[in-house]
């Protein structure tokens, strides 16, 4: 009798310990460029969706109030001290974060970047929303369509250190130089709004006043894009200067209807956050190590392969215009 009771007690103890372990949440931090940014809030919705699907995962959505590498470094240091299970970062600077993310990885916390990359030494995986060359070429083509492939245009980018923005702009310049289709288009300036609405607005306003023949503003940033469109309206240039870029349908729909924007593009940020959490889960579970040839099955996004240097690519950006903006502006 005593043996039976002891056996039952021991079994319950083991079961209790197992339940305790199973109940422990996996904590994944999503470190964005800055808080209050609609693009990243949409990414977080996707991350939460993935966490719910996978179960037993808590998403810690965080970032600095302004898009600085220094702010992200402090946050990653704190997350490392808290011993979160994984860190996903959209980097404000590719190199400045390497030292702190290497410390996190030395303590057993896998780090990956999404949207804007950390240099290879400071992460295991980088999840690109799309192929950078394709994005750059597509942005030039959309600008060309808006300004009938003739005249001057300028770029209002995010920060001068943003890896993704600089890559896209590099491919834009390459397309302008090599493709005869764009021979009559002239890029007159590249400015930086630092992903801040007020500064982006002022930069666009300054471009409009400095270049009287300006026909287009290209803004590959979800903050700089609507800010530039507003500057065009406030300067009385609707129908003379067109704005295109990468933006959220919900934030750009009004400018499409006012005739400032003919077309623009973006990948789905909800899908980007969703996919990144699936990848991080596999990194934490050691199902992948970031080597070429591995793959992650990311729920409704399907299988996504790992390429050289831990690069993964989600898909091609979608183009929005007057024909479909009402359908998408209610989504994100």
mmCIF file of C-alpha atoms in Angstrom:
data_model
loop_
_atom_site.group_PDB
_atom_site.id
_atom_site.type_symbol
_atom_site.label_atom_id
_atom_site.label_comp_id
_atom_site.label_asym_id
_atom_site.label_seq_id
_atom_site.Cartn_x
_atom_site.Cartn_y
_atom_site.Cartn_z
ATOM 1 C CA UNK A 1 0.000 0.000 0.000
ATOM 2 C CA UNK A 2 2.779 2.409 1.004
ATOM 3 C CA UNK A 3 4.678 1.489 -2.173
ATOM 4 C CA UNK A 4 1.600 2.241 -4.291
ATOM 5 C CA UNK A 5 1.121 5.615 -2.614
ATOM 6 C CA UNK A 6 4.800 6.473 -3.084
ATOM 7 C CA UNK A 7 4.620 5.485 -6.756
ATOM 8 C CA UNK A 8 1.496 7.603 -7.288
ATOM 9 C CA UNK A 9 3.086 10.573 -5.488
ATOM 10 C CA UNK A 10 6.277 10.254 -7.530
ATOM 11 C CA UNK A 11 4.276 10.062 -10.776
ATOM 12 C CA UNK A 12 2.321 13.183 -9.822
ATOM 13 C CA UNK A 13 5.569 14.966 -8.966
ATOM 14 C CA UNK A 14 7.058 14.103 -12.353
ATOM 15 C CA UNK A 15 3.833 15.119 -14.090
ATOM 16 C CA UNK A 16 3.812 18.379 -12.170
ATOM 17 C CA UNK A 17 7.390 19.162 -13.130
ATOM 18 C CA UNK A 18 6.648 18.315 -16.752
ATOM 19 C CA UNK A 19 3.577 20.551 -16.717
ATOM 20 C CA UNK A 20 5.629 23.334 -15.204
ATOM 21 C CA UNK A 21 8.209 23.025 -17.967
ATOM 22 C CA UNK A 22 5.535 22.808 -20.675
ATOM 23 C CA UNK A 23 3.767 25.883 -19.299
ATOM 24 C CA UNK A 24 6.878 28.023 -19.574
ATOM 25 C CA UNK A 25 6.472 30.663 -22.283
ATOM 26 C CA UNK A 26 9.110 31.079 -24.944
ATOM 27 C CA UNK A 27 9.935 34.793 -25.073
ATOM 28 C CA UNK A 28 10.800 36.248 -28.480
ATOM 29 C CA UNK A 29 11.696 39.927 -28.702
ATOM 30 C CA UNK A 30 10.791 41.936 -31.803
ATOM 31 C CA UNK A 31 13.105 44.976 -31.771
ATOM 32 C CA UNK A 32 11.940 47.533 -34.331
ATOM 33 C CA UNK A 33 13.593 50.683 -35.627
ATOM 34 C CA UNK A 34 11.288 52.909 -33.627
ATOM 35 C CA UNK A 35 7.959 52.733 -31.821
ATOM 36 C CA UNK A 36 4.922 54.533 -33.206
ATOM 37 C CA UNK A 37 5.736 53.385 -36.753
ATOM 38 C CA UNK A 38 2.677 51.921 -38.519
ATOM 39 C CA UNK A 39 4.797 49.542 -40.590
ATOM 40 C CA UNK A 40 6.273 47.869 -37.528
ATOM 41 C CA UNK A 41 2.966 47.811 -35.705
ATOM 42 C CA UNK A 42 1.657 45.763 -38.635
ATOM 43 C CA UNK A 43 4.740 43.502 -38.350
ATOM 44 C CA UNK A 44 3.881 42.998 -34.694
ATOM 45 C CA UNK A 45 0.344 41.923 -35.592
ATOM 46 C CA UNK A 46 1.857 39.226 -37.795
ATOM 47 C CA UNK A 47 4.278 38.211 -35.039
ATOM 48 C CA UNK A 48 1.393 37.853 -32.578
ATOM 49 C CA UNK A 49 -0.532 35.809 -35.132
ATOM 50 C CA UNK A 50 2.419 33.417 -35.507
ATOM 51 C CA UNK A 51 2.877 33.197 -31.732
ATOM 52 C CA UNK A 52 -0.768 32.218 -31.329
ATOM 53 C CA UNK A 53 -0.465 29.596 -34.061
ATOM 54 C CA UNK A 54 2.718 28.113 -32.661
ATOM 55 C CA UNK A 55 1.540 28.383 -29.049
ATOM 56 C CA UNK A 56 3.522 28.907 -25.856
ATOM 57 C CA UNK A 57 5.267 32.031 -27.238
ATOM 58 C CA UNK A 58 5.253 35.542 -25.784
ATOM 59 C CA UNK A 59 6.174 38.374 -28.167
ATOM 60 C CA UNK A 60 8.012 41.306 -26.592
ATOM 61 C CA UNK A 61 7.433 44.206 -28.996
ATOM 62 C CA UNK A 62 9.956 46.952 -28.329
ATOM 63 C CA UNK A 63 12.177 49.604 -29.886
ATOM 64 C CA UNK A 64 13.574 53.085 -29.271
ATOM 65 C CA UNK A 65 11.350 56.149 -29.508
ATOM 66 C CA UNK A 66 13.574 57.528 -32.259
ATOM 67 C CA UNK A 67 15.302 55.331 -34.881
ATOM 68 C CA UNK A 68 18.846 55.200 -33.510
ATOM 69 C CA UNK A 69 21.378 52.389 -33.207
ATOM 70 C CA UNK A 70 22.230 53.594 -29.695
ATOM 71 C CA UNK A 71 18.652 53.091 -28.574
ATOM 72 C CA UNK A 72 18.538 49.588 -30.024
ATOM 73 C CA UNK A 73 21.855 48.675 -28.362
ATOM 74 C CA UNK A 74 20.479 49.548 -24.920
ATOM 75 C CA UNK A 75 17.316 47.545 -25.579
ATOM 76 C CA UNK A 76 19.236 44.462 -26.779
ATOM 77 C CA UNK A 77 21.519 44.702 -23.737
ATOM 78 C CA UNK A 78 18.454 44.675 -21.479
ATOM 79 C CA UNK A 79 16.825 41.773 -23.352
ATOM 80 C CA UNK A 80 20.050 39.780 -23.044
ATOM 81 C CA UNK A 81 20.106 40.373 -19.281
ATOM 82 C CA UNK A 82 16.484 39.208 -19.115
ATOM 83 C CA UNK A 83 17.535 35.997 -20.937
ATOM 84 C CA UNK A 84 14.838 36.092 -23.581
ATOM 85 C CA UNK A 85 14.840 33.051 -25.860
ATOM 86 C CA UNK A 86 15.371 34.866 -29.181
ATOM 87 C CA UNK A 87 15.835 38.379 -30.599
ATOM 88 C CA UNK A 88 14.561 39.623 -33.978
ATOM 89 C CA UNK A 89 15.838 43.063 -35.039
ATOM 90 C CA UNK A 90 15.203 45.578 -37.817
ATOM 91 C CA UNK A 91 18.539 47.366 -37.622
ATOM 92 C CA UNK A 92 19.011 51.117 -37.648
ATOM 93 C CA UNK A 93 22.662 50.495 -38.466
ATOM 94 C CA UNK A 94 24.162 47.245 -39.835
ATOM 95 C CA UNK A 95 27.508 47.442 -38.040
ATOM 96 C CA UNK A 96 26.863 49.254 -34.753
ATOM 97 C CA UNK A 97 24.702 46.431 -33.391
ATOM 98 C CA UNK A 98 27.195 43.638 -34.072
ATOM 99 C CA UNK A 99 29.078 43.815 -30.759
ATOM 100 C CA UNK A 100 25.950 43.660 -28.602
ATOM 101 C CA UNK A 101 24.222 40.971 -30.668
ATOM 102 C CA UNK A 102 27.378 38.835 -30.590
ATOM 103 C CA UNK A 103 27.261 39.042 -26.785
ATOM 104 C CA UNK A 104 23.638 37.887 -26.859
ATOM 105 C CA UNK A 105 24.492 34.934 -29.105
ATOM 106 C CA UNK A 106 27.432 33.977 -26.857
ATOM 107 C CA UNK A 107 24.899 33.644 -24.052
ATOM 108 C CA UNK A 108 22.852 31.246 -26.131
ATOM 109 C CA UNK A 109 20.266 33.711 -27.444
ATOM 110 C CA UNK A 110 19.839 33.381 -31.233
ATOM 111 C CA UNK A 111 19.642 36.693 -33.099
ATOM 112 C CA UNK A 112 18.199 37.304 -36.545
ATOM 113 C CA UNK A 113 17.413 40.502 -38.441
ATOM 114 C CA UNK A 114 14.385 41.254 -40.558
ATOM 115 C CA UNK A 115 13.472 44.164 -42.827
ATOM 116 C CA UNK A 116 16.828 45.987 -42.348
ATOM 117 C CA UNK A 117 19.856 43.763 -41.862
ATOM 118 C CA UNK A 118 22.488 43.449 -39.176
ATOM 119 C CA UNK A 119 25.930 42.687 -40.647
ATOM 120 C CA UNK A 120 26.498 38.944 -41.049
ATOM 121 C CA UNK A 121 28.801 38.668 -38.012
ATOM 122 C CA UNK A 122 26.030 39.882 -35.729
ATOM 123 C CA UNK A 123 23.142 37.588 -36.658
ATOM 124 C CA UNK A 124 22.350 34.075 -37.832
ATOM 125 C CA UNK A 125 19.609 34.815 -40.364
ATOM 126 C CA UNK A 126 18.471 37.913 -42.229
ATOM 127 C CA UNK A 127 14.905 37.850 -43.506
ATOM 128 C CA UNK A 128 14.531 40.215 -46.479
ATOM 129 C CA UNK A 129 10.987 41.240 -47.366
ATOM 130 C CA UNK A 130 11.998 40.959 -51.004
ATOM 131 C CA UNK A 131 15.053 40.858 -53.235
ATOM 132 C CA UNK A 132 16.868 44.213 -52.958
ATOM 133 C CA UNK A 133 17.710 44.428 -56.670
ATOM 134 C CA UNK A 134 14.094 43.795 -57.621
ATOM 135 C CA UNK A 135 12.873 46.423 -55.133
ATOM 136 C CA UNK A 136 15.288 49.054 -56.491
ATOM 137 C CA UNK A 137 14.380 48.364 -60.103
ATOM 138 C CA UNK A 138 10.670 48.316 -59.312
ATOM 139 C CA UNK A 139 10.886 51.664 -57.542
ATOM 140 C CA UNK A 140 12.502 53.302 -60.590
ATOM 141 C CA UNK A 141 9.861 51.786 -62.856
ATOM 142 C CA UNK A 142 7.011 53.081 -60.664
ATOM 143 C CA UNK A 143 8.613 56.540 -60.639
ATOM 144 C CA UNK A 144 8.977 56.353 -64.420
ATOM 145 C CA UNK A 145 5.321 55.449 -64.871
ATOM 146 C CA UNK A 146 4.247 58.348 -62.645
ATOM 147 C CA UNK A 147 6.367 61.003 -64.451
ATOM 148 C CA UNK A 148 6.095 59.545 -67.985
ATOM 149 C CA UNK A 149 9.790 58.584 -67.908
ATOM 150 C CA UNK A 150 10.940 62.218 -68.316
ATOM 151 C CA UNK A 151 12.286 64.915 -66.019
ATOM 152 C CA UNK A 152 13.834 65.381 -62.597
ATOM 153 C CA UNK A 153 13.065 63.457 -59.460
ATOM 154 C CA UNK A 154 14.537 63.182 -55.970
ATOM 155 C CA UNK A 155 14.628 60.621 -53.184
ATOM 156 C CA UNK A 156 13.534 61.118 -49.579
ATOM 157 C CA UNK A 157 15.050 58.115 -47.802
ATOM 158 C CA UNK A 158 15.015 57.054 -44.144
ATOM 159 C CA UNK A 159 18.435 57.301 -42.468
ATOM 160 C CA UNK A 160 21.784 57.380 -44.234
ATOM 161 C CA UNK A 161 22.859 54.248 -42.313
ATOM 162 C CA UNK A 162 19.836 52.071 -43.113
ATOM 163 C CA UNK A 163 21.153 48.983 -44.888
ATOM 164 C CA UNK A 164 18.033 48.239 -46.866
ATOM 165 C CA UNK A 165 17.396 51.812 -48.003
ATOM 166 C CA UNK A 166 20.984 52.207 -49.213
ATOM 167 C CA UNK A 167 20.863 48.928 -51.127
ATOM 168 C CA UNK A 168 17.616 49.877 -52.843
ATOM 169 C CA UNK A 169 18.937 53.326 -53.764
ATOM 170 C CA UNK A 170 22.090 51.717 -55.143
ATOM 171 C CA UNK A 171 20.015 49.478 -57.424
ATOM 172 C CA UNK A 172 17.867 52.470 -58.431
ATOM 173 C CA UNK A 173 20.976 54.330 -59.580
ATOM 174 C CA UNK A 174 22.203 51.235 -61.403
ATOM 175 C CA UNK A 175 18.882 50.903 -63.260
ATOM 176 C CA UNK A 176 18.934 54.582 -64.229
ATOM 177 C CA UNK A 177 22.473 54.207 -65.576
ATOM 178 C CA UNK A 178 22.085 50.915 -67.433
ATOM 179 C CA UNK A 179 18.505 50.784 -68.698
ATOM 180 C CA UNK A 180 17.895 53.031 -71.776
ATOM 181 C CA UNK A 181 14.223 53.161 -70.830
ATOM 182 C CA UNK A 182 15.174 55.645 -68.096
ATOM 183 C CA UNK A 183 17.632 57.796 -70.106
ATOM 184 C CA UNK A 184 15.434 60.901 -69.797
ATOM 185 C CA UNK A 185 14.966 60.581 -66.039
ATOM 186 C CA UNK A 186 17.407 62.473 -63.813
ATOM 187 C CA UNK A 187 17.939 61.845 -60.106
ATOM 188 C CA UNK A 188 18.841 65.294 -58.710
ATOM 189 C CA UNK A 189 19.152 64.603 -54.964
ATOM 190 C CA UNK A 190 18.972 62.016 -52.181
ATOM 191 C CA UNK A 191 17.907 63.333 -48.780
ATOM 192 C CA UNK A 192 17.154 61.678 -45.428
ATOM 193 C CA UNK A 193 14.173 62.176 -43.158
ATOM 194 C CA UNK A 194 15.463 59.732 -40.520
ATOM 195 C CA UNK A 195 12.065 57.994 -40.480
ATOM 196 C CA UNK A 196 10.603 61.002 -38.699
ATOM 197 C CA UNK A 197 7.480 62.602 -40.111
ATOM 198 C CA UNK A 198 8.421 66.231 -39.474
ATOM 199 C CA UNK A 199 11.944 65.930 -40.826
ATOM 200 C CA UNK A 200 10.797 63.958 -43.889
ATOM 201 C CA UNK A 201 8.167 66.637 -44.582
ATOM 202 C CA UNK A 202 10.762 69.413 -44.331
ATOM 203 C CA UNK A 203 13.182 67.541 -46.613
ATOM 204 C CA UNK A 204 10.465 67.067 -49.257
ATOM 205 C CA UNK A 205 9.402 70.689 -48.940
ATOM 206 C CA UNK A 206 13.018 71.839 -49.398
ATOM 207 C CA UNK A 207 13.390 69.687 -52.519
ATOM 208 C CA UNK A 208 10.219 71.135 -54.053
ATOM 209 C CA UNK A 209 11.455 74.677 -53.474
ATOM 210 C CA UNK A 210 15.045 74.007 -54.590
ATOM 211 C CA UNK A 211 14.161 72.196 -57.840
ATOM 212 C CA UNK A 212 11.393 74.106 -59.691
ATOM 213 C CA UNK A 213 11.291 71.483 -62.470
ATOM 214 C CA UNK A 214 10.912 68.559 -60.104
ATOM 215 C CA UNK A 215 8.382 66.007 -61.372
ATOM 216 C CA UNK A 216 8.673 63.264 -58.792
ATOM 217 C CA UNK A 217 9.645 62.283 -55.260
ATOM 218 C CA UNK A 218 10.597 58.696 -54.549
ATOM 219 C CA UNK A 219 10.283 57.735 -50.860
ATOM 220 C CA UNK A 220 11.166 54.097 -50.075
ATOM 221 C CA UNK A 221 10.096 54.551 -46.469
ATOM 222 C CA UNK A 222 6.644 54.210 -44.926
ATOM 223 C CA UNK A 223 7.233 57.362 -42.862
ATOM 224 C CA UNK A 224 8.802 59.543 -45.554
ATOM 225 C CA UNK A 225 6.255 58.561 -48.205
ATOM 226 C CA UNK A 226 3.076 60.126 -46.745
ATOM 227 C CA UNK A 227 5.114 63.045 -45.386
ATOM 228 C CA UNK A 228 6.388 63.783 -48.918
ATOM 229 C CA UNK A 229 2.879 63.502 -50.385
ATOM 230 C CA UNK A 230 1.590 66.000 -47.826
ATOM 231 C CA UNK A 231 4.409 68.411 -48.728
ATOM 232 C CA UNK A 232 3.373 68.245 -52.393
ATOM 233 C CA UNK A 233 -0.209 69.188 -51.468
ATOM 234 C CA UNK A 234 0.863 71.981 -49.108
ATOM 235 C CA UNK A 235 3.182 73.436 -51.763
ATOM 236 C CA UNK A 236 0.334 73.452 -54.297
ATOM 237 C CA UNK A 237 2.032 70.974 -56.666
ATOM 238 C CA UNK A 238 -0.699 68.355 -57.099
ATOM 239 C CA UNK A 239 -0.665 67.143 -60.718
ATOM 240 C CA UNK A 240 2.852 68.567 -61.262
ATOM 241 C CA UNK A 241 4.877 66.461 -58.805
ATOM 242 C CA UNK A 242 4.036 62.805 -58.197
ATOM 243 C CA UNK A 243 5.128 60.749 -55.226
ATOM 244 C CA UNK A 244 5.778 57.028 -55.155
ATOM 245 C CA UNK A 245 7.680 54.640 -52.930
ATOM 246 C CA UNK A 246 7.081 52.006 -50.294
ATOM 247 C CA UNK A 247 4.147 52.755 -48.015
ATOM 248 C CA UNK A 248 1.216 51.399 -46.057
ATOM 249 C CA UNK A 249 -2.048 51.387 -48.060
ATOM 250 C CA UNK A 250 -3.948 52.701 -45.022
ATOM 251 C CA UNK A 251 -1.637 55.740 -44.803
ATOM 252 C CA UNK A 252 -1.372 56.458 -48.541
ATOM 253 C CA UNK A 253 -4.959 55.827 -49.722
ATOM 254 C CA UNK A 254 -5.969 59.473 -49.239
ATOM 255 C CA UNK A 255 -3.066 60.687 -51.374
ATOM 256 C CA UNK A 256 -3.974 58.253 -54.164
ATOM 257 C CA UNK A 257 -7.494 59.693 -54.214
ATOM 258 C CA UNK A 258 -6.142 63.263 -54.262
ATOM 259 C CA UNK A 259 -4.001 62.511 -57.335
ATOM 260 C CA UNK A 260 -0.592 62.900 -55.661
ATOM 261 C CA UNK A 261 0.190 59.191 -55.899
ATOM 262 C CA UNK A 262 -0.433 57.079 -59.009
ATOM 263 C CA UNK A 263 1.090 53.859 -57.778
ATOM 264 C CA UNK A 264 3.305 52.487 -55.026
ATOM 265 C CA UNK A 265 4.477 49.177 -53.646
ATOM 266 C CA UNK A 266 4.985 47.259 -50.450
ATOM 267 C CA UNK A 267 5.295 43.755 -49.162
ATOM 268 C CA UNK A 268 2.838 42.782 -46.507
ATOM 269 C CA UNK A 269 4.385 43.744 -43.126
ATOM 270 C CA UNK A 270 1.956 41.430 -41.343
ATOM 271 C CA UNK A 271 3.426 38.534 -43.324
ATOM 272 C CA UNK A 272 6.963 39.764 -42.570
ATOM 273 C CA UNK A 273 6.443 39.665 -38.804
ATOM 274 C CA UNK A 274 4.559 36.386 -39.069
ATOM 275 C CA UNK A 275 7.326 34.689 -41.076
ATOM 276 C CA UNK A 276 10.122 36.003 -38.846
ATOM 277 C CA UNK A 277 8.627 34.397 -35.733
ATOM 278 C CA UNK A 278 8.425 31.000 -37.462
ATOM 279 C CA UNK A 279 12.095 31.330 -38.421
ATOM 280 C CA UNK A 280 13.117 32.340 -34.905
ATOM 281 C CA UNK A 281 11.189 29.422 -33.416
ATOM 282 C CA UNK A 282 13.186 27.013 -35.601
ATOM 283 C CA UNK A 283 16.438 28.730 -34.587
ATOM 284 C CA UNK A 284 15.569 28.416 -30.883
ATOM 285 C CA UNK A 285 14.598 24.765 -31.362
ATOM 286 C CA UNK A 286 17.870 24.247 -33.302
ATOM 287 C CA UNK A 287 15.996 22.907 -36.326
ATOM 288 C CA UNK A 288 18.054 25.283 -38.503
ATOM 289 C CA UNK A 289 21.483 26.872 -38.076
ATOM 290 C CA UNK A 290 21.435 29.409 -40.921
ATOM 291 C CA UNK A 291 23.219 27.247 -43.477
ATOM 292 C CA UNK A 292 22.542 27.382 -47.220
ATOM 293 C CA UNK A 293 20.072 24.654 -48.206
ATOM 294 C CA UNK A 294 18.093 24.610 -44.964
ATOM 295 C CA UNK A 295 14.435 25.660 -45.031
ATOM 296 C CA UNK A 296 11.673 26.826 -42.704
ATOM 297 C CA UNK A 297 8.026 25.892 -43.077
ATOM 298 C CA UNK A 298 6.368 29.161 -42.093
ATOM 299 C CA UNK A 299 2.686 28.360 -41.675
ATOM 300 C CA UNK A 300 0.482 29.956 -44.345
ATOM 301 C CA UNK A 301 3.602 31.424 -46.065
ATOM 302 C CA UNK A 302 4.851 27.967 -46.973
ATOM 303 C CA UNK A 303 8.451 26.798 -47.187
ATOM 304 C CA UNK A 304 11.171 29.479 -47.347
ATOM 305 C CA UNK A 305 14.760 28.398 -48.095
ATOM 306 C CA UNK A 306 17.976 29.671 -46.522
ATOM 307 C CA UNK A 307 20.522 31.006 -49.014
ATOM 308 C CA UNK A 308 24.197 31.993 -48.697
ATOM 309 C CA UNK A 309 25.185 34.050 -45.646
ATOM 310 C CA UNK A 310 21.924 33.197 -43.889
ATOM 311 C CA UNK A 311 19.806 35.200 -46.320
ATOM 312 C CA UNK A 312 16.098 34.438 -46.678
ATOM 313 C CA UNK A 313 13.641 36.241 -49.000
ATOM 314 C CA UNK A 314 9.883 36.464 -48.493
ATOM 315 C CA UNK A 315 8.587 37.499 -51.938
ATOM 316 C CA UNK A 316 7.944 40.276 -54.476
ATOM 317 C CA UNK A 317 6.365 43.590 -53.381
ATOM 318 C CA UNK A 318 2.746 44.133 -54.383
ATOM 319 C CA UNK A 319 1.763 47.231 -56.394
ATOM 320 C CA UNK A 320 -1.141 49.387 -55.184
ATOM 321 C CA UNK A 321 -3.055 51.958 -57.244
ATOM 322 C CA UNK A 322 -6.498 53.536 -57.566
ATOM 323 C CA UNK A 323 -7.969 50.238 -58.743
ATOM 324 C CA UNK A 324 -7.159 48.280 -55.587
ATOM 325 C CA UNK A 325 -6.366 50.783 -52.809
ATOM 326 C CA UNK A 326 -9.812 50.543 -51.194
ATOM 327 C CA UNK A 327 -9.455 46.784 -50.877
ATOM 328 C CA UNK A 328 -6.047 46.982 -49.188
ATOM 329 C CA UNK A 329 -6.316 50.128 -47.069
ATOM 330 C CA UNK A 330 -8.544 48.294 -44.613
ATOM 331 C CA UNK A 331 -6.028 45.439 -44.266
ATOM 332 C CA UNK A 332 -2.853 47.293 -43.196
#
